[in-house]
Amino acid sequence: MIDPAQSVTGTTVPPNSDRPGVPVTGQYAEGLQMFDFRRYWHSFLERIWIVAICVLAGFFLALGYLARTPKVYQGRTVLEIQLEEPVLVPTTDAAMRMRSAFLASQEALRTIEQNLTNQTLLSRVVRSEGLADDGGRALLGQSIVGDKSPSSTQRNDSSQAGNPSQSASGVIPFTPLEEGLGRAMVGMVKATIRLGTRLIDLYATHRDPAMAQRLAEAVGREYIRDSIERRSSFSEEALRYLFQEEGRLKRNLQKSEAAVAEYKANNPDALQLGGGTAATGSQTGAGAGAGGSRGGLVEDNLQDLNGKLTTTKADQLRLEGELQQVQQAGNSVEALLTIPSIATAALVNEARHTVTQLEAQITTYALRYKDKHPRMIAAKAALAEAKDKLRTAVLAQPPILRNAIEQVKATQASLQQALQDQKGVAVNLNRTAIGYQELARQAETDRALYEGVLRQIKDTNLTKDLKLNAVSVIEHSPLPGSPVSPRPTKTIVLGLLAGLAAGLAFVFGADALDRSIKTVDQAETTLGLPVFAAVPDTTDEGPVGRIRRRSKALGSSNYRVVVETPESPAAEAFRNLRAALSLLGPEAERKVSLFTSALPGEGKSFTSANYSLALAQQGYRVLLIDGDLRRPNMHKIFRFPDANVKNNSEKSTAPGVTDCLVGETDVTSAAREIPPGEFQFVDENIALTGNILTAAGGQLFVLAGGRRAPNPAEILAGPLFGQLIIEAAKLFDRVVIDSAPILAVSDTLLMTPHAQTVCIVVRAAKTPRPAVRRAISLLAKSGIRPGGLVLNRLRRSRGVGYYYYYASHDYGKEEGAYSRSYRRGYGRQSKSDHEGNGA
């Protein structure tokens, strides 16, 4: 029970929030945004007929394309590109090396690939194959120019008239028809490089398989022929130029050699500085031989003297260094032996050799004799004598070293003087040799150029008539047996895929544009609130449909599915709602429940009425308050006698919520009790008996809207509504409030502080998500956290009806649970129980 001493607005009925006065966080208004594969899958199943139509349309379009498109055949020739140009004789020509380096690169393959589809080459193919003789009919499959047309005659005449001049110039231009057919062939020919190889696949397509084969062969053949012709033409041009250069260089060489010979005759001493007849290479005779014997005499002498002087200076430095070591060593034999010149002296080497032999001999005797043996004594005496000789030889070397230094100095002085004299001679001859060296270098340059041109002429003359090329045909085109286009299988598959893609795009596009909430998962994910119950749409249910039609005929309500069709999924959904709300917390904190919606027509009155009926069937004393003072509906749902009187008329005399709020009556007087027969399990086939009853003590009272309220918002804002809820909570076990839409009027926001549980009713596939988010946001700003959602009128058709993927609508049907055949099966119930224990 509720403590009357508690405040009405804040603590009498605890607000529906974890912390009163704290707004709901954004997660309840926005929810979690994530990819929902299940939703898209069932959206696809819902509109699968659209996808089927699109796929069928794609299939027929593909068939139409196959019927209208002519067949095209393809010929294929394979070309191989070698790494270098084939040659008969090895050559060191730089141009050939550059050509080979280019052929080895990937750029060469791409260049050849592009040239195979060149319009000029294709025009050559047209001319060589005679494809223009018939006006292009064989190539294009249609008549371009008539056989006797004036233009054809004029073209042939002009071509014949131009042939003499064209042959004389060596270049035959293409006719306009050949150029046009060449442009037409560009779309028929395609070249492709095989990845990782030096092979090029050359394709030619045509409606005639024989023509496709012919074109593939002709293009490859003409490319090779054109390459050979261009190479031959280049060689001929090169030969003409080389012959001209050969004559000019020969004359220049003769002039240069004559100038050298004349200069040598006038200045014979010029050869002493070097050069001689080797510079010209063409002089002969005794004079040339004499000049050759004298060539470079001064220069050779200078080099020889410089070498000797350098060696002498090095020897002086080495000997002076060793002399310093001798002075530092003094009379120490061991130290003196480390000096190279002393260690390598003949006397020292001989004495050291003798000492070494005697030491080896003593070592051998020590193995056989003792120290006092005569041979040992003699050997040791000989060793001591040899060491004395070695010491004498070593100590005699320093004076010898000093004498050697003096000799080196004298030699160095004489060489220095000779070098100075030779330099003087070279300076005198230098003036004469300058002119000779210039003439000799010019002659050598002219000879090198002349010989290079002679080699080029020889190499070019050898290779000009070669018919070899780096491009060769390694696989000829076979006659195509089947068309490459159109391909029926590929075309039909592409048509089906295109239709499928269009259908999926339409389905998912429509789903993306649809802002409504369709499923339980989508509602919980989008809004961040739990769904207490998912009420399926009852328009397709057989029993409810019959009751609906019968109720319309009688002019009565058809909202009470919990009573009229207790075995239906909709009735089970309200029992689920009853169980879910009962688990939210202690019983004292869940007595007052308020049902509202974002927009009108969501089914909040329908939900409130059936939830109240479900509570009454469970044995509770329930009060259902019609809180929608602007459009009350409870008097119609429960068929009150004055249901036909409009609420906005003053003629409504039955008391209601408005009368309680203005103080003219109280809850006890205004609430109308619903007879037990109105909320027991009844339908058209079950008579009311004592065998089917609700839980003991169950009662349902309805507090209708009453008369018209001129200012409902102001009335609800006062303290009387809170007092009304307090009084109702004292008198009843459960209080259910049906309120107005949140976004339509402000009445609901004034009622929510007095409710313990707020449920938002959302109509599936209709209510926009932004509207529900806006309603939740308004509640959050008021410090109210909604307890959850009720998803109403959820369609059970294939696709969107997967909200019950975890349950079955037919579970327990015709087995006695809320069944219309209860009386027929009552006698057999015990047997069914025994048989159903395994379920």
XYZ file of N, CA, C and O in Angstrom, residues 84-100 231 452 454-463 466:
120
model
N 66.939 -9.424 -78.893
C 67.816 -8.609 -79.733
C 67.566 -8.942 -81.193
O 66.974 -9.980 -81.523
N 68.027 -8.035 -82.061
C 67.868 -8.242 -83.486
C 68.752 -9.404 -83.949
O 69.927 -9.491 -83.575
N 68.224 -10.319 -84.749
C 69.059 -11.401 -85.274
C 70.057 -10.871 -86.296
O 69.714 -10.060 -87.163
N 71.349 -11.279 -86.204
C 72.409 -10.853 -87.118
C 73.171 -12.079 -87.597
O 73.217 -13.115 -86.922
N 73.807 -11.933 -88.792
C 74.608 -13.026 -89.338
C 76.017 -13.029 -88.780
O 76.613 -14.083 -88.568
N 76.579 -11.828 -88.573
C 77.943 -11.713 -88.060
C 77.897 -10.852 -86.811
O 77.101 -9.916 -86.722
N 78.767 -11.128 -85.838
C 78.800 -10.283 -84.633
C 79.219 -8.862 -84.992
O 80.039 -8.638 -85.872
N 78.652 -7.900 -84.307
C 78.968 -6.501 -84.560
C 79.033 -5.760 -83.233
O 78.386 -6.146 -82.258
N 79.838 -4.718 -83.235
C 79.976 -3.861 -82.049
C 79.337 -2.504 -82.281
O 79.659 -1.532 -81.602
N 78.422 -2.441 -83.256
C 77.791 -1.173 -83.586
C 76.971 -0.675 -82.388
O 76.183 -1.424 -81.804
N 77.161 0.603 -82.038
C 76.439 1.183 -80.898
C 74.942 1.223 -81.168
O 74.124 1.017 -80.262
N 74.556 1.476 -82.423
C 73.129 1.524 -82.748
C 72.471 0.167 -82.540
O 71.350 0.072 -82.039
N 73.192 -0.902 -82.915
C 72.642 -2.234 -82.707
C 72.532 -2.549 -81.226
O 71.575 -3.191 -80.780
N 73.521 -2.117 -80.450
C 73.450 -2.348 -79.011
C 72.270 -1.609 -78.392
O 71.558 -2.143 -77.531
N 72.042 -0.369 -78.820
C 70.893 0.382 -78.303
C 69.577 -0.264 -78.729
O 68.621 -0.336 -77.953
N 69.537 -0.753 -79.967
C 68.328 -1.425 -80.441
C 68.039 -2.676 -79.619
O 66.904 -2.948 -79.238
N 69.084 -3.466 -79.315
C 68.909 -4.683 -78.520
C 68.476 -4.347 -77.093
O 67.625 -5.027 -76.507
N 63.522 -1.227 -92.104
C 64.932 -1.464 -91.799
C 65.784 -1.405 -93.062
O 66.878 -0.829 -93.066
N 86.628 4.366 -89.164
C 85.310 4.077 -88.609
C 84.224 4.062 -89.663
O 83.335 3.198 -89.654
N 84.669 3.369 -92.833
C 84.864 2.164 -93.640
C 84.244 0.946 -92.957
O 83.626 0.096 -93.619
N 84.393 0.837 -91.627
C 83.780 -0.293 -90.917
C 82.250 -0.226 -90.993
O 81.583 -1.247 -91.164
N 81.685 0.998 -90.812
C 80.227 1.147 -90.901
C 79.712 0.759 -92.282
O 78.663 0.120 -92.413
N 80.445 1.133 -93.300
C 80.020 0.780 -94.662
C 80.027 -0.731 -94.841
O 79.093 -1.321 -95.412
N 81.070 -1.393 -94.336
C 81.156 -2.844 -94.481
C 80.014 -3.539 -93.734
O 79.357 -4.441 -94.293
N 79.745 -3.113 -92.471
C 78.679 -3.757 -91.686
C 77.307 -3.504 -92.296
O 76.473 -4.416 -92.383
N 77.072 -2.269 -92.721
C 75.760 -1.946 -93.292
C 75.551 -2.668 -94.606
O 74.438 -3.131 -94.904
N 76.592 -2.796 -95.399
C 76.477 -3.474 -96.693
C 76.186 -4.960 -96.500
O 75.509 -5.588 -97.312
N 76.678 -5.538 -95.383
C 76.425 -6.953 -95.128
C 74.991 -7.219 -94.685
O 74.416 -8.260 -94.988
N 74.395 -6.270 -93.912
C 73.085 -6.519 -93.290
C 71.925 -5.840 -94.008
O 70.786 -6.006 -93.572
N 69.252 -8.351 -95.366
C 68.752 -9.406 -94.477
C 67.239 -9.294 -94.313
O 66.696 -8.195 -94.193
